[in-house]
C-alpha cells in the first residue's frame, strides 16, 4: 500500500487516492484542484510534499517487447 495518512472521512480518503494518481502521472493542474478540494474539507496536506514528474521510460518493462514496425 502507500504511506498516505489515514482518515475517517471517506471523501478525503478518495481525494487523497485521486491525488496520488495525478502525482504519479505528473498532472500538476489536477493535483492543485484536488488540493483545493482537500482544503475546503479541512484537510491540510503535509508541508514539504512536492509533486514530482514521473520518470520517463526509455525501455519497455521487463518481460515485454517493444512493438515492431508495421509494414503495409
mmCIF file of N, CA, C and O in Angstrom:
data_model
loop_
_atom_site.group_PDB
_atom_site.id
_atom_site.type_symbol
_atom_site.label_atom_id
_atom_site.label_comp_id
_atom_site.label_asym_id
_atom_site.label_seq_id
_atom_site.Cartn_x
_atom_site.Cartn_y
_atom_site.Cartn_z
ATOM 1 N N UNK A 1 0.835 -1.183 0.000
ATOM 2 C CA UNK A 1 0.000 0.000 0.000
ATOM 3 C C UNK A 1 0.875 1.240 0.000
ATOM 4 O O UNK A 1 2.029 1.192 -0.332
ATOM 5 N N UNK A 2 0.300 2.361 0.404
ATOM 6 C CA UNK A 2 1.023 3.618 0.372
ATOM 7 C C UNK A 2 1.200 4.151 1.779
ATOM 8 O O UNK A 2 0.639 3.630 2.739
ATOM 9 N N UNK A 3 1.970 5.215 1.884
ATOM 10 C CA UNK A 3 2.174 5.869 3.165
ATOM 11 C C UNK A 3 1.193 7.011 3.371
ATOM 12 O O UNK A 3 1.439 7.927 4.122
ATOM 13 N N UNK A 4 0.059 6.961 2.670
ATOM 14 C CA UNK A 4 -0.930 8.026 2.766
ATOM 15 C C UNK A 4 -1.526 8.057 4.174
ATOM 16 O O UNK A 4 -1.741 7.021 4.793
ATOM 17 N N UNK A 5 -1.777 9.252 4.692
ATOM 18 C CA UNK A 5 -2.366 9.356 6.018
ATOM 19 C C UNK A 5 -3.761 8.741 6.049
ATOM 20 O O UNK A 5 -4.495 8.814 5.081
ATOM 21 N N UNK A 6 -4.089 8.151 7.168
ATOM 22 C CA UNK A 6 -5.398 7.529 7.339
ATOM 23 C C UNK A 6 -6.386 8.597 7.792
ATOM 24 O O UNK A 6 -6.057 9.493 8.538
ATOM 25 N N UNK A 7 -7.625 8.477 7.321
ATOM 26 C CA UNK A 7 -8.661 9.431 7.693
ATOM 27 C C UNK A 7 -9.985 8.702 7.863
ATOM 28 O O UNK A 7 -10.195 7.639 7.279
ATOM 29 N N UNK A 8 -10.846 9.275 8.652
ATOM 30 C CA UNK A 8 -12.170 8.701 8.874
ATOM 31 C C UNK A 8 -13.157 9.150 7.802
ATOM 32 O O UNK A 8 -14.181 8.523 7.604
ATOM 33 N N UNK A 9 -12.866 10.263 7.138
ATOM 34 C CA UNK A 9 -13.767 10.832 6.143
ATOM 35 C C UNK A 9 -13.553 10.123 4.798
ATOM 36 O O UNK A 9 -12.471 10.202 4.219
ATOM 37 N N UNK A 10 -14.562 9.427 4.291
ATOM 38 C CA UNK A 10 -14.387 8.692 3.028
ATOM 39 C C UNK A 10 -14.129 9.610 1.834
ATOM 40 O O UNK A 10 -13.412 9.226 0.909
ATOM 41 N N UNK A 11 -14.659 10.830 1.841
ATOM 42 C CA UNK A 11 -14.413 11.754 0.739
ATOM 43 C C UNK A 11 -12.957 12.199 0.725
ATOM 44 O O UNK A 11 -12.320 12.250 -0.328
ATOM 45 N N UNK A 12 -12.406 12.491 1.889
ATOM 46 C CA UNK A 12 -10.998 12.882 1.971
ATOM 47 C C UNK A 12 -10.115 11.728 1.545
ATOM 48 O O UNK A 12 -9.140 11.912 0.809
ATOM 49 N N UNK A 13 -10.460 10.519 1.965
ATOM 50 C CA UNK A 13 -9.680 9.347 1.578
ATOM 51 C C UNK A 13 -9.693 9.167 0.059
ATOM 52 O O UNK A 13 -8.652 8.892 -0.553
ATOM 53 N N UNK A 14 -10.853 9.359 -0.562
ATOM 54 C CA UNK A 14 -10.958 9.234 -2.013
ATOM 55 C C UNK A 14 -10.147 10.324 -2.712
ATOM 56 O O UNK A 14 -9.467 10.057 -3.712
ATOM 57 N N UNK A 15 -10.205 11.534 -2.188
ATOM 58 C CA UNK A 15 -9.432 12.629 -2.775
ATOM 59 C C UNK A 15 -7.935 12.374 -2.655
ATOM 60 O O UNK A 15 -7.169 12.675 -3.580
ATOM 61 N N UNK A 16 -7.503 11.807 -1.547
ATOM 62 C CA UNK A 16 -6.077 11.504 -1.380
ATOM 63 C C UNK A 16 -5.615 10.439 -2.373
ATOM 64 O O UNK A 16 -4.521 10.537 -2.937
ATOM 65 N N UNK A 17 -6.465 9.425 -2.607
ATOM 66 C CA UNK A 17 -6.115 8.398 -3.608
ATOM 67 C C UNK A 17 -6.071 9.010 -4.999
ATOM 68 O O UNK A 17 -5.172 8.706 -5.793
ATOM 69 N N UNK A 18 -7.036 9.866 -5.282
ATOM 70 C CA UNK A 18 -7.081 10.533 -6.590
ATOM 71 C C UNK A 18 -5.831 11.400 -6.779
ATOM 72 O O UNK A 18 -5.200 11.377 -7.834
ATOM 73 N N UNK A 19 -5.463 12.128 -5.736
ATOM 74 C CA UNK A 19 -4.290 12.997 -5.796
ATOM 75 C C UNK A 19 -3.026 12.190 -6.066
ATOM 76 O O UNK A 19 -2.174 12.579 -6.867
ATOM 77 N N UNK A 20 -2.918 11.062 -5.394
ATOM 78 C CA UNK A 20 -1.743 10.207 -5.570
ATOM 79 C C UNK A 20 -1.603 9.748 -7.028
ATOM 80 O O UNK A 20 -0.507 9.715 -7.576
ATOM 81 N N UNK A 21 -2.723 9.421 -7.646
ATOM 82 C CA UNK A 21 -2.685 9.015 -9.047
ATOM 83 C C UNK A 21 -2.249 10.142 -9.962
ATOM 84 O O UNK A 21 -1.477 9.946 -10.897
ATOM 85 N N UNK A 22 -2.744 11.354 -9.694
ATOM 86 C CA UNK A 22 -2.363 12.504 -10.504
ATOM 87 C C UNK A 22 -0.886 12.837 -10.333
ATOM 88 O O UNK A 22 -0.214 13.204 -11.293
ATOM 89 N N UNK A 23 -0.377 12.719 -9.113
ATOM 90 C CA UNK A 23 1.039 12.977 -8.872
ATOM 91 C C UNK A 23 1.880 11.985 -9.670
ATOM 92 O O UNK A 23 2.865 12.361 -10.303
ATOM 93 N N UNK A 24 1.465 10.728 -9.674
ATOM 94 C CA UNK A 24 2.206 9.698 -10.397
ATOM 95 C C UNK A 24 2.246 9.921 -11.894
ATOM 96 O O UNK A 24 3.202 9.533 -12.572
ATOM 97 N N UNK A 25 1.210 10.570 -12.416
ATOM 98 C CA UNK A 25 1.164 10.833 -13.861
ATOM 99 C C UNK A 25 1.669 12.217 -14.213
ATOM 100 O O UNK A 25 1.693 12.589 -15.385
ATOM 101 N N UNK A 26 2.058 12.997 -13.218
ATOM 102 C CA UNK A 26 2.596 14.327 -13.475
ATOM 103 C C UNK A 26 1.557 15.353 -13.874
ATOM 104 O O UNK A 26 1.872 16.325 -14.553
ATOM 105 N N UNK A 27 0.322 15.177 -13.439
ATOM 106 C CA UNK A 27 -0.765 16.099 -13.787
ATOM 107 C C UNK A 27 -0.898 17.160 -12.692
ATOM 108 O O UNK A 27 -1.812 17.117 -11.854
ATOM 109 N N UNK A 28 0.024 18.134 -12.721
ATOM 110 C CA UNK A 28 0.103 19.131 -11.657
ATOM 111 C C UNK A 28 -1.150 19.992 -11.548
ATOM 112 O O UNK A 28 -1.537 20.393 -10.444
ATOM 113 N N UNK A 29 -1.805 20.282 -12.676
ATOM 114 C CA UNK A 29 -3.015 21.099 -12.607
ATOM 115 C C UNK A 29 -4.122 20.371 -11.861
ATOM 116 O O UNK A 29 -4.857 20.956 -11.066
ATOM 117 N N UNK A 30 -4.239 19.065 -12.074
ATOM 118 C CA UNK A 30 -5.253 18.278 -11.357
ATOM 119 C C UNK A 30 -4.902 18.132 -9.882
ATOM 120 O O UNK A 30 -5.787 18.143 -9.020
ATOM 121 N N UNK A 31 -3.606 18.000 -9.580
ATOM 122 C CA UNK A 31 -3.174 17.911 -8.184
ATOM 123 C C UNK A 31 -3.598 19.177 -7.441
ATOM 124 O O UNK A 31 -4.109 19.113 -6.321
ATOM 125 N N UNK A 32 -3.417 20.327 -8.088
ATOM 126 C CA UNK A 32 -3.799 21.591 -7.462
ATOM 127 C C UNK A 32 -5.306 21.644 -7.213
ATOM 128 O O UNK A 32 -5.756 22.139 -6.169
ATOM 129 N N UNK A 33 -6.099 21.124 -8.154
ATOM 130 C CA UNK A 33 -7.555 21.113 -7.980
ATOM 131 C C UNK A 33 -7.957 20.208 -6.810
ATOM 132 O O UNK A 33 -8.830 20.560 -6.013
ATOM 133 N N UNK A 34 -7.320 19.064 -6.707
ATOM 134 C CA UNK A 34 -7.628 18.142 -5.603
ATOM 135 C C UNK A 34 -7.187 18.757 -4.280
ATOM 136 O O UNK A 34 -7.905 18.669 -3.277
ATOM 137 N N UNK A 35 -6.022 19.415 -4.274
ATOM 138 C CA UNK A 35 -5.561 20.084 -3.053
ATOM 139 C C UNK A 35 -6.567 21.138 -2.594
ATOM 140 O O UNK A 35 -6.827 21.281 -1.398
ATOM 141 N N UNK A 36 -7.149 21.862 -3.556
ATOM 142 C CA UNK A 36 -8.158 22.864 -3.209
ATOM 143 C C UNK A 36 -9.372 22.210 -2.552
ATOM 144 O O UNK A 36 -9.887 22.699 -1.542
ATOM 145 N N UNK A 37 -9.813 21.090 -3.097
ATOM 146 C CA UNK A 37 -10.962 20.382 -2.514
ATOM 147 C C UNK A 37 -10.626 19.843 -1.120
ATOM 148 O O UNK A 37 -11.470 19.860 -0.223
ATOM 149 N N UNK A 38 -9.401 19.385 -0.938
ATOM 150 C CA UNK A 38 -8.983 18.907 0.385
ATOM 151 C C UNK A 38 -8.997 20.058 1.393
ATOM 152 O O UNK A 38 -9.445 19.875 2.531
ATOM 153 N N UNK A 39 -8.514 21.232 0.992
ATOM 154 C CA UNK A 39 -8.526 22.395 1.892
ATOM 155 C C UNK A 39 -9.956 22.786 2.256
ATOM 156 O O UNK A 39 -10.243 23.139 3.403
ATOM 157 N N UNK A 40 -10.876 22.714 1.286
ATOM 158 C CA UNK A 40 -12.270 23.049 1.574
ATOM 159 C C UNK A 40 -12.885 22.103 2.594
ATOM 160 O O UNK A 40 -13.826 22.464 3.306
ATOM 161 N N UNK A 41 -12.378 20.896 2.659
ATOM 162 C CA UNK A 41 -12.876 19.907 3.612
ATOM 163 C C UNK A 41 -12.074 19.891 4.916
ATOM 164 O O UNK A 41 -12.237 19.008 5.739
ATOM 165 N N UNK A 42 -11.175 20.867 5.074
ATOM 166 C CA UNK A 42 -10.436 20.998 6.320
ATOM 167 C C UNK A 42 -9.203 20.131 6.424
ATOM 168 O O UNK A 42 -8.618 20.019 7.495
ATOM 169 N N UNK A 43 -8.771 19.532 5.332
ATOM 170 C CA UNK A 43 -7.570 18.684 5.364
ATOM 171 C C UNK A 43 -6.404 19.464 4.792
ATOM 172 O O UNK A 43 -6.483 19.998 3.694
ATOM 173 N N UNK A 44 -5.324 19.532 5.535
ATOM 174 C CA UNK A 44 -4.106 20.185 5.054
ATOM 175 C C UNK A 44 -3.089 19.109 4.705
ATOM 176 O O UNK A 44 -2.779 18.250 5.523
ATOM 177 N N UNK A 45 -2.585 19.155 3.474
ATOM 178 C CA UNK A 45 -1.569 18.186 3.082
ATOM 179 C C UNK A 45 -0.267 18.517 3.799
ATOM 180 O O UNK A 45 -0.005 19.666 4.121
ATOM 181 N N UNK A 46 0.533 17.513 4.068
ATOM 182 C CA UNK A 46 1.785 17.731 4.798
ATOM 183 C C UNK A 46 2.674 18.743 4.070
ATOM 184 O O UNK A 46 2.772 18.722 2.854
ATOM 185 N N UNK A 47 3.314 19.617 4.829
ATOM 186 C CA UNK A 47 4.195 20.611 4.218
ATOM 187 C C UNK A 47 5.438 19.928 3.688
ATOM 188 O O UNK A 47 5.891 18.911 4.219
ATOM 189 N N UNK A 48 5.966 20.481 2.626
ATOM 190 C CA UNK A 48 7.154 19.903 2.016
ATOM 191 C C UNK A 48 6.834 18.820 1.007
ATOM 192 O O UNK A 48 7.724 18.292 0.364
ATOM 193 N N UNK A 49 5.577 18.482 0.872
ATOM 194 C CA UNK A 49 5.198 17.456 -0.096
ATOM 195 C C UNK A 49 5.108 18.107 -1.462
ATOM 196 O O UNK A 49 4.262 18.939 -1.722
ATOM 197 N N UNK A 50 6.020 17.763 -2.310
ATOM 198 C CA UNK A 50 6.075 18.353 -3.646
ATOM 199 C C UNK A 50 5.642 17.321 -4.665
ATOM 200 O O UNK A 50 5.832 16.129 -4.487
ATOM 201 N N UNK A 51 5.087 17.814 -5.748
ATOM 202 C CA UNK A 51 4.739 16.923 -6.842
ATOM 203 C C UNK A 51 5.964 16.778 -7.724
ATOM 204 O O UNK A 51 6.672 17.737 -7.989
ATOM 205 N N UNK A 52 6.221 15.579 -8.144
ATOM 206 C CA UNK A 52 7.375 15.350 -8.996
ATOM 207 C C UNK A 52 6.921 14.704 -10.286
ATOM 208 O O UNK A 52 5.957 13.944 -10.319
ATOM 209 N N UNK A 53 7.638 15.006 -11.330
ATOM 210 C CA UNK A 53 7.308 14.428 -12.628
ATOM 211 C C UNK A 53 7.705 12.955 -12.624
ATOM 212 O O UNK A 53 8.725 12.572 -12.042
ATOM 213 N N UNK A 54 6.901 12.111 -13.240
ATOM 214 C CA UNK A 54 7.254 10.704 -13.294
ATOM 215 C C UNK A 54 8.499 10.494 -14.155
ATOM 216 O O UNK A 54 8.776 11.268 -15.065
ATOM 217 N N UNK A 55 9.229 9.470 -13.832
ATOM 218 C CA UNK A 55 10.434 9.160 -14.599
ATOM 219 C C UNK A 55 10.032 8.708 -16.001
ATOM 220 O O UNK A 55 9.130 7.901 -16.172
ATOM 221 N N UNK A 56 10.722 9.239 -16.976
ATOM 222 C CA UNK A 56 10.442 8.851 -18.361
ATOM 223 C C UNK A 56 10.985 7.449 -18.590
ATOM 224 O O UNK A 56 12.072 7.096 -18.129
ATOM 225 N N UNK A 57 10.246 6.659 -19.303
ATOM 226 C CA UNK A 57 10.657 5.283 -19.539
ATOM 227 C C UNK A 57 11.186 5.191 -20.967
ATOM 228 O O UNK A 57 10.463 5.380 -21.926
ATOM 229 N N UNK A 58 12.464 4.885 -21.088
ATOM 230 C CA UNK A 58 13.055 4.783 -22.421
ATOM 231 C C UNK A 58 13.082 3.341 -22.911
ATOM 232 O O UNK A 58 13.221 3.100 -24.101
ATOM 233 N N UNK A 59 12.953 2.399 -22.005
ATOM 234 C CA UNK A 59 12.933 0.992 -22.398
ATOM 235 C C UNK A 59 11.638 0.371 -21.914
ATOM 236 O O UNK A 59 11.092 0.782 -20.891
ATOM 237 N N UNK A 60 11.118 -0.627 -22.643
ATOM 238 C CA UNK A 60 9.884 -1.268 -22.196
ATOM 239 C C UNK A 60 10.111 -2.044 -20.898
ATOM 240 O O UNK A 60 11.240 -2.411 -20.577
ATOM 241 N N UNK A 61 9.057 -2.281 -20.111
ATOM 242 C CA UNK A 61 9.190 -3.049 -18.876
ATOM 243 C C UNK A 61 9.728 -4.449 -19.162
ATOM 244 O O UNK A 61 9.555 -4.989 -20.258
ATOM 245 N N UNK A 62 10.358 -5.037 -18.172
ATOM 246 C CA UNK A 62 10.889 -6.387 -18.342
ATOM 247 C C UNK A 62 9.767 -7.358 -18.682
ATOM 248 O O UNK A 62 8.675 -7.268 -18.155
ATOM 249 N N UNK A 63 10.066 -8.283 -19.559
ATOM 250 C CA UNK A 63 9.086 -9.280 -19.944
ATOM 251 C C UNK A 63 8.194 -8.821 -21.086
ATOM 252 O O UNK A 63 7.307 -9.537 -21.500
ATOM 253 N N UNK A 64 8.431 -7.636 -21.590
ATOM 254 C CA UNK A 64 7.641 -7.121 -22.704
ATOM 255 C C UNK A 64 8.574 -6.674 -23.806
ATOM 256 O O UNK A 64 9.705 -6.280 -23.578
ATOM 257 N N UNK A 65 8.067 -6.710 -24.994
ATOM 258 C CA UNK A 65 8.858 -6.245 -26.114
ATOM 259 C C UNK A 65 8.196 -5.031 -26.741
ATOM 260 O O UNK A 65 6.981 -4.900 -26.716
ATOM 261 N N UNK A 66 9.024 -4.179 -27.302
ATOM 262 C CA UNK A 66 8.507 -3.005 -27.978
ATOM 263 C C UNK A 66 7.805 -3.475 -29.265
ATOM 264 O O UNK A 66 8.153 -4.501 -29.844
ATOM 265 N N UNK A 67 6.810 -2.715 -29.686
ATOM 266 C CA UNK A 67 6.089 -3.039 -30.899
ATOM 267 C C UNK A 67 7.007 -2.947 -32.103
ATOM 268 O O UNK A 67 7.786 -2.000 -32.229
ATOM 269 N N UNK A 68 6.874 -3.869 -32.992
ATOM 270 C CA UNK A 68 7.643 -3.812 -34.228
ATOM 271 C C UNK A 68 7.031 -2.808 -35.190
ATOM 272 O O UNK A 68 5.895 -2.365 -35.027
ATOM 273 N N UNK A 69 7.790 -2.446 -36.182
ATOM 274 C CA UNK A 69 7.302 -1.504 -37.182
ATOM 275 C C UNK A 69 6.361 -2.259 -38.116
ATOM 276 O O UNK A 69 6.708 -3.297 -38.659
ATOM 277 N N UNK A 70 5.155 -1.716 -38.272
ATOM 278 C CA UNK A 70 4.173 -2.350 -39.147
ATOM 279 C C UNK A 70 4.486 -2.019 -40.600
ATOM 280 O O UNK A 70 4.793 -0.883 -40.930
ATOM 281 N N UNK A 71 4.427 -3.045 -41.434
ATOM 282 C CA UNK A 71 4.697 -2.833 -42.847
ATOM 283 C C UNK A 71 3.415 -3.060 -43.629
ATOM 284 O O UNK A 71 2.628 -3.946 -43.324
ATOM 285 N N UNK A 72 3.215 -2.260 -44.643
ATOM 286 C CA UNK A 72 1.997 -2.345 -45.437
ATOM 287 C C UNK A 72 2.054 -3.463 -46.436
ATOM 288 O O UNK A 72 2.988 -3.977 -46.849
#
